[in-house]
PDB file of C-alpha atoms in Angstrom:
ATOM      1  CA  MET A 649       3.084  -0.241  15.062  1.00 64.00           C
ATOM      2  CA  SER A 650       1.438   2.164  12.518  1.00 87.00           C
ATOM      3  CA  LEU A 651      -1.481  -0.056  10.997  1.00 94.00           C
ATOM      4  CA  ALA A 652      -2.796  -0.349  14.789  1.00 93.00           C
ATOM      5  CA  ALA A 653      -4.369   3.136  13.891  1.00 95.00           C
ATOM      6  CA  LEU A 654      -6.273   2.523  11.130  1.00 97.00           C
ATOM      7  CA  SER A 655     -10.039   1.278  11.284  1.00 97.00           C
ATOM      8  CA  GLU A 656     -10.992  -2.335   9.787  1.00 97.00           C
ATOM      9  CA  GLN A 657     -12.522  -0.637   6.309  1.00 96.00           C
ATOM     10  CA  GLU A 658      -8.926   1.277   6.129  1.00 97.00           C
ATOM     11  CA  LEU A 659      -6.810  -1.728   6.851  1.00 97.00           C
ATOM     12  CA  LYS A 660      -8.799  -3.536   4.011  1.00 97.00           C
ATOM     13  CA  ILE A 661      -7.964  -0.358   1.517  1.00 97.00           C
ATOM     14  CA  VAL A 662      -4.631  -0.638   2.167  1.00 98.00           C
ATOM     15  CA  ARG A 663      -4.473  -4.558   1.659  1.00 98.00           C
ATOM     16  CA  ARG A 664      -6.468  -3.662  -1.427  1.00 97.00           C
ATOM     17  CA  SER A 665      -4.166  -2.069  -2.759  1.00 96.00           C
ATOM     18  CA  MET A 666      -1.291  -4.103  -2.097  1.00 97.00           C
ATOM     19  CA  GLU A 667      -3.160  -7.047  -3.661  1.00 96.00           C
ATOM     20  CA  GLY A 668      -3.837  -4.128  -6.339  1.00 93.00           C
ATOM     21  CA  ALA A 669      -0.273  -3.155  -6.732  1.00 93.00           C
ATOM     22  CA  LEU A 670       0.219  -7.008  -7.105  1.00 93.00           C
ATOM     23  CA  VAL A 671      -2.157  -7.550  -9.911  1.00 91.00           C
ATOM     24  CA  HIS A 672      -1.171  -4.983 -11.477  1.00 88.00           C
ATOM     25  CA  LEU A 673       2.297  -4.226 -11.932  1.00 88.00           C
ATOM     26  CA  GLY A 674       3.342  -8.241 -12.023  1.00 86.00           C
ATOM     27  CA  TRP A 675       6.931  -8.447 -12.978  1.00 88.00           C
ATOM     28  CA  ASP A 676       7.829  -4.831 -12.734  1.00 91.00           C
ATOM     29  CA  LEU A 677       6.413  -5.111  -9.034  1.00 93.00           C
ATOM     30  CA  GLU A 678       9.372  -5.214  -7.639  1.00 94.00           C
ATOM     31  CA  THR A 679      10.698  -1.936  -8.993  1.00 93.00           C
ATOM     32  CA  ARG A 680       7.924  -0.074  -8.762  1.00 92.00           C
ATOM     33  CA  ILE A 681       7.594  -1.481  -5.037  1.00 94.00           C
ATOM     34  CA  GLY A 682      10.237  -2.832  -4.025  1.00 94.00           C
ATOM     35  CA  VAL A 683       9.408  -6.407  -2.428  1.00 96.00           C
ATOM     36  CA  THR A 684       9.440  -8.794  -4.784  1.00 93.00           C
ATOM     37  CA  GLU A 685       6.144 -11.335  -6.238  1.00 90.00           C
ATOM     38  CA  GLU A 686       7.416 -13.618  -3.628  1.00 92.00           C
ATOM     39  CA  GLN A 687       8.045 -11.042  -0.384  1.00 95.00           C
ATOM     40  CA  MET A 688       3.873  -9.563  -1.346  1.00 96.00           C
ATOM     41  CA  PRO A 689       1.791 -13.121  -1.370  1.00 95.00           C
ATOM     42  CA  ASP A 690       3.467 -13.461   1.921  1.00 96.00           C
ATOM     43  CA  LEU A 691       2.732  -9.958   3.081  1.00 97.00           C
ATOM     44  CA  LEU A 692      -0.994 -10.286   2.410  1.00 97.00           C
ATOM     45  CA  ALA A 693      -1.421 -13.924   3.740  1.00 97.00           C
ATOM     46  CA  LYS A 694       0.024 -12.139   7.456  1.00 97.00           C
ATOM     47  CA  TRP A 695      -2.215  -9.327   6.958  1.00 97.00           C
ATOM     48  CA  PRO A 696      -2.799  -7.284   9.444  1.00 95.00           C
ATOM     49  CA  ASN A 697      -0.280  -8.791  11.583  1.00 95.00           C
ATOM     50  CA  VAL A 698       3.358  -7.726   9.987  1.00 96.00           C
ATOM     51  CA  ASP A 699       5.728  -5.124  11.561  1.00 95.00           C
ATOM     52  CA  ASP A 700       5.482  -1.895   9.139  1.00 95.00           C
ATOM     53  CA  SER A 701       7.928  -0.128  11.903  1.00 93.00           C
ATOM     54  CA  VAL A 702      11.261  -0.536  10.044  1.00 94.00           C
ATOM     55  CA  ASP A 703      10.961   2.690   6.902  1.00 92.00           C
ATOM     56  CA  ASN A 704      13.292   0.381   4.485  1.00 92.00           C
ATOM     57  CA  GLY A 705      11.616  -3.137   5.104  1.00 95.00           C
ATOM     58  CA  PRO A 706       8.777  -5.031   2.737  1.00 96.00           C
ATOM     59  CA  GLU A 707       6.079  -4.750   5.103  1.00 97.00           C
ATOM     60  CA  CYS A 708       6.792  -0.412   5.105  1.00 96.00           C
ATOM     61  CA  LEU A 709       7.862  -0.460   1.069  1.00 96.00           C
ATOM     62  CA  ALA A 710       4.917  -2.455   0.000  1.00 97.00           C
ATOM     63  CA  ILE A 711       2.003  -0.462   2.225  1.00 97.00           C
ATOM     64  CA  ASN A 712       4.039   2.774   1.405  1.00 95.00           C
ATOM     65  CA  ASN A 713       4.586   2.201  -2.475  1.00 94.00           C
ATOM     66  CA  SER A 714       1.565   0.083  -3.485  1.00 95.00           C
ATOM     67  CA  LEU A 715      -0.595   3.307  -2.461  1.00 95.00           C
ATOM     68  CA  ASN A 716       1.852   5.731  -3.452  1.00 93.00           C
ATOM     69  CA  ASP A 717       2.109   3.952  -7.086  1.00 91.00           C
ATOM     70  CA  LEU A 718      -2.036   3.515  -7.613  1.00 91.00           C
ATOM     71  CA  LEU A 719      -2.657   7.366  -6.518  1.00 91.00           C
ATOM     72  CA  HIS A 720       0.111   8.359  -9.024  1.00 88.00           C
ATOM     73  CA  GLY A 721       1.908   5.560 -11.112  1.00 81.00           C
ATOM     74  CA  LEU A 722       1.647   6.138 -14.691  1.00 77.00           C
ATOM     75  CA  GLY A 723      -0.735   3.612 -16.356  1.00 79.00           C
ATOM     76  CA  ILE A 724      -3.746   3.592 -13.653  1.00 83.00           C
ATOM     77  CA  SER A 725      -6.908   5.771 -14.215  1.00 87.00           C
ATOM     78  CA  ASP A 726      -9.019   6.556 -11.246  1.00 89.00           C
ATOM     79  CA  ALA A 727     -11.595   3.869 -12.416  1.00 91.00           C
ATOM     80  CA  THR A 728      -8.495   0.966 -12.640  1.00 89.00           C
ATOM     81  CA  ALA A 729      -7.443   2.028  -8.942  1.00 89.00           C
ATOM     82  CA  MET A 730     -11.361   2.107  -8.069  1.00 91.00           C
ATOM     83  CA  GLU A 731     -11.510  -1.528  -9.396  1.00 92.00           C
ATOM     84  CA  LEU A 732      -8.054  -2.163  -7.821  1.00 90.00           C
ATOM     85  CA  THR A 733      -8.834  -1.151  -4.480  1.00 92.00           C
ATOM     86  CA  GLY A 734     -13.036  -0.901  -4.204  1.00 93.00           C
ATOM     87  CA  ALA A 735     -12.209   3.036  -2.679  1.00 94.00           C
ATOM     88  CA  ASP A 736     -11.637   6.550  -4.593  1.00 93.00           C
ATOM     89  CA  ARG A 737      -8.808   8.462  -4.662  1.00 92.00           C
ATOM     90  CA  SER A 738      -9.284  10.902  -2.329  1.00 93.00           C
ATOM     91  CA  GLU A 739     -10.664   7.726   0.038  1.00 95.00           C
ATOM     92  CA  MET A 740      -7.108   5.741  -0.676  1.00 95.00           C
ATOM     93  CA  ARG A 741      -4.723   9.516   0.238  1.00 94.00           C
ATOM     94  CA  ARG A 742      -6.470  10.089   3.370  1.00 95.00           C
ATOM     95  CA  VAL A 743      -6.353   6.456   4.751  1.00 96.00           C
ATOM     96  CA  TYR A 744      -2.632   6.607   2.719  1.00 95.00           C
ATOM     97  CA  ASP A 745      -2.276  10.046   4.925  1.00 94.00           C
ATOM     98  CA  LYS A 746      -3.086   8.761   8.213  1.00 96.00           C
ATOM     99  CA  TRP A 747      -0.828   5.535   7.956  1.00 96.00           C
ATOM    100  CA  ALA A 748       1.783   7.782   7.036  1.00 95.00           C
ATOM    101  CA  ARG A 749       1.008  10.622  10.504  1.00 94.00           C
ATOM    102  CA  ALA A 750       0.845   7.530  12.659  1.00 95.00           C
ATOM    103  CA  ARG A 751       4.172   6.066  11.725  1.00 93.00           C
ATOM    104  CA  GLY A 752       5.415  10.053  12.360  1.00 91.00           C
ATOM    105  CA  TRP A 753       6.096  11.026   8.491  1.00 91.00           C
ATOM    106  CA  SER A 754       5.062  14.489   8.041  1.00 84.00           C
ATOM    107  CA  SER A 755       4.626  13.440   4.271  1.00 77.00           C
ATOM    108  CA  THR A 756       4.331  10.868   1.858  1.00 74.00           C
ATOM    109  CA  GLY A 757       6.287   8.771  -1.193  1.00 57.00           C
ATOM    110  CA  VAL A 758       8.607   6.842  -1.917  1.00 43.00           C
ATOM    111  CA  VAL A 759      10.971   5.138   0.884  1.00 42.00           C
TER     112      VAL A 759
END
């Protein structure tokens, strides 16, 4: 599980990114993130005890695509990203890259 590579603070940033995607995207969550509005609260309730090892599983999609969308998505300003996650985009990017490397990925992006 690549989440084990993250510190407690880094895990909080990832979780807040998932929460932020849920709040910010609303009805468009499934289209942009790949998980349903019903799945995301279930993942958040289990956090950090989720198995993100399957690339196309809801856990991995929720983490990867939430971070990706908050970093690069249309309609999300730096201020909004900071408000949603409590971290600036450079810190979000660092955590995203660390998580991806722990998975064995050489790059990040929508899966």
